[in-house]
Short mmCIF file of N, CA and C in Angstrom, two decimals:
data_model
loop_
_atom_site.label_atom_id
_atom_site.label_comp_id
_atom_site.label_asym_id
_atom_site.label_seq_id
_atom_site.Cartn_x
_atom_site.Cartn_y
_atom_site.Cartn_z
N MET A 1 -27.93 -3.21 -45.29
CA MET A 1 -28.65 -2.48 -44.57
C MET A 1 -28.05 -1.63 -43.76
N ALA A 2 -27.54 -0.73 -43.42
CA ALA A 2 -27.41 0.16 -42.36
C ALA A 2 -28.49 0.07 -41.01
N THR A 3 -27.73 -0.07 -40.44
CA THR A 3 -28.42 0.47 -38.79
C THR A 3 -27.47 1.02 -38.35
N ARG A 4 -28.19 1.81 -37.46
CA ARG A 4 -27.87 2.57 -36.21
C ARG A 4 -27.46 2.48 -35.03
N THR A 5 -26.14 2.72 -34.51
CA THR A 5 -26.18 1.75 -33.41
C THR A 5 -25.92 3.00 -32.00
N THR A 6 -26.67 3.09 -31.61
CA THR A 6 -26.91 4.17 -30.19
C THR A 6 -25.74 3.77 -28.88
N LYS A 7 -25.74 4.97 -28.08
CA LYS A 7 -24.71 4.66 -27.01
C LYS A 7 -25.08 3.47 -26.52
N ALA A 8 -26.45 3.56 -25.45
CA ALA A 8 -26.51 1.99 -24.81
C ALA A 8 -26.38 0.81 -25.38
N GLU A 9 -26.57 0.44 -27.34
CA GLU A 9 -26.37 -0.39 -27.30
C GLU A 9 -24.70 -0.47 -27.14
N ARG A 10 -23.95 0.41 -27.72
CA ARG A 10 -22.07 0.59 -28.04
C ARG A 10 -21.81 -0.20 -26.23
N ARG A 11 -22.30 0.64 -25.10
CA ARG A 11 -21.87 0.42 -24.32
C ARG A 11 -22.05 -0.81 -23.98
N TRP A 12 -23.43 -1.62 -23.97
CA TRP A 12 -23.92 -3.00 -23.74
C TRP A 12 -23.08 -3.91 -24.56
N ARG A 13 -22.70 -3.46 -25.64
CA ARG A 13 -21.71 -4.70 -26.22
C ARG A 13 -20.09 -4.91 -25.67
N ARG A 14 -19.80 -3.53 -25.29
CA ARG A 14 -18.86 -3.84 -24.59
C ARG A 14 -18.62 -4.87 -22.82
N ILE A 15 -19.47 -4.17 -22.59
CA ILE A 15 -20.25 -4.94 -20.92
C ILE A 15 -20.51 -6.39 -21.63
N VAL A 16 -21.11 -6.60 -22.45
CA VAL A 16 -21.53 -8.48 -22.80
C VAL A 16 -20.20 -9.17 -23.49
N GLU A 17 -19.40 -7.88 -23.49
CA GLU A 17 -17.73 -8.88 -24.58
C GLU A 17 -17.21 -9.12 -24.07
N LYS A 18 -17.23 -8.07 -22.64
CA LYS A 18 -16.23 -8.52 -21.24
C LYS A 18 -16.80 -9.37 -20.06
N TRP A 19 -18.05 -9.85 -20.19
CA TRP A 19 -18.89 -10.84 -19.33
C TRP A 19 -18.13 -11.75 -20.27
N ARG A 20 -18.26 -12.48 -21.31
CA ARG A 20 -18.33 -13.52 -21.90
C ARG A 20 -16.94 -13.32 -21.94
N ARG A 21 -15.39 -12.88 -21.55
CA ARG A 21 -14.36 -13.04 -21.85
C ARG A 21 -14.00 -13.50 -20.53
N SER A 22 -14.73 -13.48 -19.34
CA SER A 22 -14.26 -13.46 -18.36
C SER A 22 -14.67 -14.28 -17.57
N GLY A 23 -15.96 -15.50 -18.22
CA GLY A 23 -15.26 -16.25 -17.28
C GLY A 23 -16.58 -16.79 -16.02
N LEU A 24 -17.04 -15.91 -15.91
CA LEU A 24 -17.88 -15.50 -15.11
C LEU A 24 -19.53 -16.00 -14.93
N SER A 25 -20.02 -16.36 -13.89
CA SER A 25 -21.37 -16.39 -14.73
C SER A 25 -22.25 -14.87 -14.63
N ALA A 26 -23.64 -15.60 -15.30
CA ALA A 26 -24.31 -14.03 -15.25
C ALA A 26 -24.05 -13.83 -14.19
N ARG A 27 -24.66 -13.76 -13.39
CA ARG A 27 -25.18 -13.56 -12.03
C ARG A 27 -23.91 -12.62 -10.87
N ALA A 28 -22.82 -13.37 -10.70
CA ALA A 28 -21.53 -13.10 -10.55
C ALA A 28 -20.81 -11.66 -10.95
N PHE A 29 -20.57 -11.93 -12.40
CA PHE A 29 -20.18 -10.80 -12.84
C PHE A 29 -20.96 -8.99 -13.04
N ALA A 30 -22.73 -9.69 -13.01
CA ALA A 30 -23.48 -8.59 -12.98
C ALA A 30 -23.25 -7.94 -10.79
N LYS A 31 -22.69 -8.81 -10.35
CA LYS A 31 -22.83 -8.85 -9.21
C LYS A 31 -21.72 -7.56 -8.98
N ARG A 32 -20.64 -8.11 -9.15
CA ARG A 32 -19.47 -7.58 -9.29
C ARG A 32 -19.36 -6.13 -10.31
N HIS A 33 -20.05 -5.91 -11.30
CA HIS A 33 -20.03 -4.51 -11.88
C HIS A 33 -21.43 -3.74 -11.03
N ARG A 34 -21.69 -4.87 -10.43
CA ARG A 34 -22.66 -3.68 -9.84
C ARG A 34 -24.25 -3.28 -11.09
N ILE A 35 -24.75 -4.19 -11.99
CA ILE A 35 -25.33 -4.30 -12.75
C ILE A 35 -26.35 -5.59 -12.53
N SER A 36 -27.51 -4.95 -13.50
CA SER A 36 -28.64 -5.65 -13.26
C SER A 36 -28.60 -6.90 -14.63
N ALA A 37 -28.29 -8.45 -14.14
CA ALA A 37 -27.69 -9.62 -14.51
C ALA A 37 -29.53 -9.73 -15.27
N VAL A 38 -30.49 -8.99 -15.62
CA VAL A 38 -31.69 -9.48 -15.84
C VAL A 38 -31.26 -8.09 -17.94
N THR A 39 -31.32 -7.40 -17.28
CA THR A 39 -30.75 -6.59 -18.41
C THR A 39 -29.30 -6.80 -18.69
N MET A 40 -28.74 -7.33 -18.52
CA MET A 40 -27.17 -7.59 -19.03
C MET A 40 -27.98 -9.26 -20.14
N TYR A 41 -28.75 -10.19 -19.55
CA TYR A 41 -29.37 -11.19 -20.52
C TYR A 41 -30.02 -10.34 -21.31
N GLY A 42 -31.04 -9.74 -21.37
CA GLY A 42 -31.62 -8.81 -22.39
C GLY A 42 -30.86 -8.05 -23.62
N TRP A 43 -29.79 -7.73 -23.07
CA TRP A 43 -29.22 -7.20 -23.69
C TRP A 43 -28.15 -8.01 -24.87
N SER A 44 -28.03 -8.99 -23.81
CA SER A 44 -26.74 -10.29 -24.62
C SER A 44 -27.94 -11.20 -25.53
N SER A 45 -29.26 -10.87 -25.67
CA SER A 45 -29.82 -11.34 -26.21
C SER A 45 -30.04 -10.75 -27.56
N ARG A 46 -30.44 -9.35 -27.35
CA ARG A 46 -30.96 -8.51 -28.04
C ARG A 46 -29.86 -8.94 -28.95
N LEU A 47 -28.87 -7.89 -28.63
CA LEU A 47 -27.01 -7.91 -29.52
C LEU A 47 -27.47 -9.74 -30.49
N SER A 48 -27.49 -10.59 -29.91
CA SER A 48 -26.47 -11.78 -30.65
C SER A 48 -28.13 -11.95 -31.60
N ARG A 49 -29.15 -11.82 -31.26
CA ARG A 49 -30.33 -11.37 -32.52
C ARG A 49 -29.80 -10.73 -33.71
N GLN A 50 -28.81 -9.27 -33.51
CA GLN A 50 -29.24 -8.62 -34.20
C GLN A 50 -27.62 -8.93 -35.20
N ASP A 51 -27.09 -9.73 -34.58
CA ASP A 51 -25.64 -10.13 -35.70
C ASP A 51 -26.33 -11.20 -35.76
N ALA A 52 -27.07 -12.49 -35.52
CA ALA A 52 -27.22 -13.00 -36.55
C ALA A 52 -28.01 -12.82 -37.79
N ALA A 53 -28.89 -11.76 -37.47
CA ALA A 53 -29.42 -11.33 -38.62
C ALA A 53 -28.78 -10.38 -39.22
N GLN A 54 -27.66 -9.46 -38.93
CA GLN A 54 -26.45 -9.52 -40.26
C GLN A 54 -25.79 -10.47 -40.66
N ASP A 55 -25.46 -11.45 -40.06
CA ASP A 55 -24.65 -12.47 -40.65
C ASP A 55 -25.34 -13.03 -41.72
N SER A 56 -26.78 -13.29 -41.40
CA SER A 56 -27.98 -14.26 -42.44
C SER A 56 -27.60 -13.33 -43.74
N GLU A 57 -28.01 -11.71 -43.09
CA GLU A 57 -27.96 -10.40 -44.26
C GLU A 57 -27.00 -10.63 -45.34
N PHE A 58 -25.53 -11.42 -44.53
CA PHE A 58 -24.44 -10.58 -45.29
C PHE A 58 -24.62 -12.09 -46.03
N ALA A 59 -24.42 -13.73 -45.50
CA ALA A 59 -24.42 -14.87 -46.42
C ALA A 59 -25.39 -15.17 -47.63
N ALA A 60 -26.67 -13.79 -47.39
CA ALA A 60 -27.25 -13.95 -48.57
C ALA A 60 -26.84 -13.03 -49.66
N GLU A 61 -26.29 -12.15 -49.42
CA GLU A 61 -25.63 -10.89 -50.75
C GLU A 61 -24.42 -12.34 -50.25
N ALA A 62 -23.67 -12.48 -50.17
CA ALA A 62 -22.33 -13.18 -50.65
C ALA A 62 -22.64 -13.92 -51.83
N PRO A 63 -21.31 -13.95 -52.79
CA PRO A 63 -21.64 -14.33 -54.40
C PRO A 63 -21.49 -15.83 -53.91
N THR A 64 -21.82 -17.07 -54.46
CA THR A 64 -21.57 -18.06 -54.57
C THR A 64 -20.06 -18.57 -54.68
N PHE A 65 -19.76 -17.39 -56.41
CA PHE A 65 -18.87 -17.88 -56.77
C PHE A 65 -18.25 -15.95 -57.21
N LEU A 66 -17.03 -15.98 -56.80
CA LEU A 66 -16.12 -15.21 -56.74
C LEU A 66 -15.40 -14.83 -57.85
N PRO A 67 -15.28 -13.78 -58.63
CA PRO A 67 -13.91 -13.81 -59.76
C PRO A 67 -12.40 -14.26 -59.36
N VAL A 68 -11.73 -14.52 -59.82
CA VAL A 68 -10.34 -14.88 -59.62
C VAL A 68 -9.27 -14.14 -60.84
N GLU A 69 -8.42 -13.42 -60.61
CA GLU A 69 -7.83 -12.75 -61.46
C GLU A 69 -6.25 -13.16 -61.52
N ILE A 70 -5.81 -13.73 -62.36
CA ILE A 70 -4.05 -14.05 -62.40
C ILE A 70 -3.40 -13.28 -62.80
N ILE A 71 -1.96 -13.08 -61.70
CA ILE A 71 -1.99 -11.66 -61.89
C ILE A 71 -0.84 -12.19 -62.65
N ASP A 72 0.07 -13.25 -62.34
CA ASP A 72 1.02 -13.36 -63.63
C ASP A 72 1.22 -15.23 -63.34
N ASP A 73 1.38 -15.48 -64.32
CA ASP A 73 1.38 -17.01 -64.76
C ASP A 73 2.55 -17.45 -64.78
N VAL A 74 3.75 -16.71 -64.78
CA VAL A 74 4.69 -17.59 -65.29
C VAL A 74 5.57 -17.07 -63.86
N LEU A 75 6.50 -17.36 -63.43
CA LEU A 75 6.70 -17.29 -61.87
C LEU A 75 8.50 -16.90 -62.53
N PRO A 76 9.11 -15.82 -61.63
CA PRO A 76 10.29 -15.15 -61.84
C PRO A 76 10.79 -16.40 -62.11
N ALA A 77 12.56 -16.11 -61.74
CA ALA A 77 13.37 -17.99 -61.70
C ALA A 77 13.36 -17.62 -60.44
N ALA A 78 13.80 -16.29 -59.81
CA ALA A 78 14.00 -15.91 -58.18
C ALA A 78 12.42 -16.64 -57.46
N ALA A 79 11.48 -16.79 -57.83
CA ALA A 79 10.53 -17.14 -56.96
C ALA A 79 9.70 -18.22 -57.82
N ALA A 80 10.41 -19.59 -58.10
CA ALA A 80 10.29 -20.65 -58.61
C ALA A 80 9.84 -21.92 -57.12
N GLY A 81 10.53 -21.09 -56.57
CA GLY A 81 10.10 -22.39 -55.11
C GLY A 81 8.93 -21.99 -54.79
N PRO A 82 8.77 -22.96 -52.98
CA PRO A 82 7.69 -22.66 -53.09
C PRO A 82 6.75 -21.35 -52.68
N THR A 83 4.91 -21.55 -52.92
CA THR A 83 4.39 -20.25 -52.25
C THR A 83 3.46 -20.30 -51.63
N THR A 84 3.17 -19.21 -50.91
CA THR A 84 2.08 -19.94 -49.61
C THR A 84 0.70 -19.37 -50.46
N LEU A 85 0.30 -19.98 -50.28
CA LEU A 85 -1.15 -19.56 -51.39
C LEU A 85 -2.06 -18.75 -49.45
N GLU A 86 -2.72 -17.58 -50.52
CA GLU A 86 -3.41 -16.40 -49.74
C GLU A 86 -4.77 -16.90 -50.27
N VAL A 87 -5.66 -16.94 -49.29
CA VAL A 87 -7.35 -16.83 -49.63
C VAL A 87 -7.74 -15.49 -48.73
N VAL A 88 -8.83 -14.90 -49.23
CA VAL A 88 -8.89 -13.28 -48.85
C VAL A 88 -10.49 -13.91 -48.76
N LEU A 89 -11.57 -14.35 -47.36
CA LEU A 89 -12.83 -14.26 -47.40
C LEU A 89 -13.42 -13.12 -47.75
N PRO A 90 -14.88 -13.04 -47.71
CA PRO A 90 -15.26 -11.83 -47.97
C PRO A 90 -15.57 -10.58 -47.15
N ARG A 91 -15.25 -10.91 -45.77
CA ARG A 91 -15.51 -10.15 -44.70
C ARG A 91 -13.73 -9.36 -44.42
N GLY A 92 -12.72 -9.99 -45.40
CA GLY A 92 -11.26 -9.67 -45.25
C GLY A 92 -10.73 -10.39 -44.19
N GLU A 93 -11.31 -11.65 -43.80
CA GLU A 93 -10.14 -12.82 -43.03
C GLU A 93 -9.11 -12.87 -44.34
N VAL A 94 -8.35 -13.76 -43.99
CA VAL A 94 -7.21 -13.67 -44.80
C VAL A 94 -6.83 -15.22 -44.16
N ILE A 95 -6.79 -16.40 -45.25
CA ILE A 95 -6.09 -17.86 -44.52
C ILE A 95 -4.79 -18.21 -45.46
N ARG A 96 -3.92 -18.01 -44.52
CA ARG A 96 -2.48 -18.25 -45.56
C ARG A 96 -2.05 -20.00 -45.76
N VAL A 97 -1.97 -20.41 -46.23
CA VAL A 97 -1.30 -21.71 -46.68
C VAL A 97 -0.61 -22.32 -47.02
N PRO A 98 0.53 -22.43 -46.40
CA PRO A 98 2.10 -22.93 -46.55
C PRO A 98 2.21 -24.08 -47.51
N PRO A 99 3.49 -23.75 -47.87
CA PRO A 99 3.19 -25.43 -49.35
C PRO A 99 3.81 -26.25 -48.60
N GLY A 100 3.40 -27.33 -48.63
CA GLY A 100 3.10 -28.56 -48.41
C GLY A 100 1.95 -28.83 -47.12
N ALA A 101 0.72 -27.79 -46.93
CA ALA A 101 0.14 -28.47 -46.00
C ALA A 101 -0.64 -28.99 -46.09
N ASP A 102 -1.40 -28.94 -45.11
CA ASP A 102 -2.23 -30.66 -44.48
C ASP A 102 -3.19 -30.62 -46.04
N LEU A 103 -3.67 -30.80 -46.57
CA LEU A 103 -5.15 -30.22 -47.48
C LEU A 103 -6.71 -30.98 -47.41
N SER A 104 -6.43 -32.13 -46.14
CA SER A 104 -7.79 -32.27 -45.68
C SER A 104 -7.69 -32.14 -44.80
N GLN A 105 -6.61 -31.38 -43.87
CA GLN A 105 -7.42 -30.38 -42.80
C GLN A 105 -7.71 -29.09 -43.07
N LEU A 106 -7.01 -28.46 -44.07
CA LEU A 106 -7.59 -27.40 -45.00
C LEU A 106 -8.91 -27.44 -45.31
N GLY A 107 -9.25 -28.31 -45.78
CA GLY A 107 -10.95 -28.62 -46.07
C GLY A 107 -11.81 -28.88 -44.75
N ARG A 108 -11.22 -28.98 -44.05
CA ARG A 108 -12.38 -29.60 -42.99
C ARG A 108 -12.15 -27.34 -42.36
N VAL A 109 -11.10 -27.01 -42.62
CA VAL A 109 -11.07 -25.51 -42.37
C VAL A 109 -12.13 -24.59 -42.77
N VAL A 110 -12.21 -25.14 -44.54
CA VAL A 110 -13.41 -24.74 -45.59
C VAL A 110 -14.95 -24.61 -45.01
N ALA A 111 -14.92 -26.24 -44.36
CA ALA A 111 -16.08 -26.70 -44.24
C ALA A 111 -16.85 -25.99 -43.11
N ALA A 112 -15.87 -25.72 -41.99
CA ALA A 112 -16.10 -25.10 -40.58
C ALA A 112 -16.27 -23.54 -41.34
N LEU A 113 -15.36 -22.82 -42.01
CA LEU A 113 -15.79 -22.25 -42.03
C LEU A 113 -17.12 -21.33 -42.86
N ARG A 114 -17.63 -22.25 -43.87
CA ARG A 114 -18.83 -22.47 -45.04
C ARG A 114 -20.09 -22.29 -43.96
N GLY A 115 -19.55 -23.29 -43.01
CA GLY A 115 -21.09 -23.07 -42.16
C GLY A 115 -21.48 -22.30 -41.30
N LEU A 116 -20.09 -21.20 -40.89
CA LEU A 116 -20.52 -20.32 -39.69
C LEU A 116 -21.00 -18.83 -40.48
N LEU A 117 -20.58 -18.89 -41.86
CA LEU A 117 -21.18 -17.92 -43.23
C LEU A 117 -22.68 -18.52 -43.77
N GLU A 118 -23.41 -19.94 -43.28
CA GLU A 118 -24.85 -19.71 -43.80
C GLU A 118 -25.81 -19.72 -43.05
#
């Protein structure tokens, strides 16, 4: 579902992100930037709902299983050493798993990512 982003929405998205990174309370941030704390709260809530709706829409469309293609099942002699496993997620995020990585830790990362995508 394509959504139209307004100038106001882009502006408030920048303001809300700046506020969240600032570590300040909403009231202190709003006072410092001479904006309404109530309006900032309203936009923060609205943008969070939009983001959650997009995430749930994305999760509903994401396949449970993705096709895997084996490019070359025989490694050349020069590349016979340990290699890094690379996992590319549907949104383009990349997880690189080095040789000898703690697989239980990798399992926790995958479980956490599933929780974020569900």
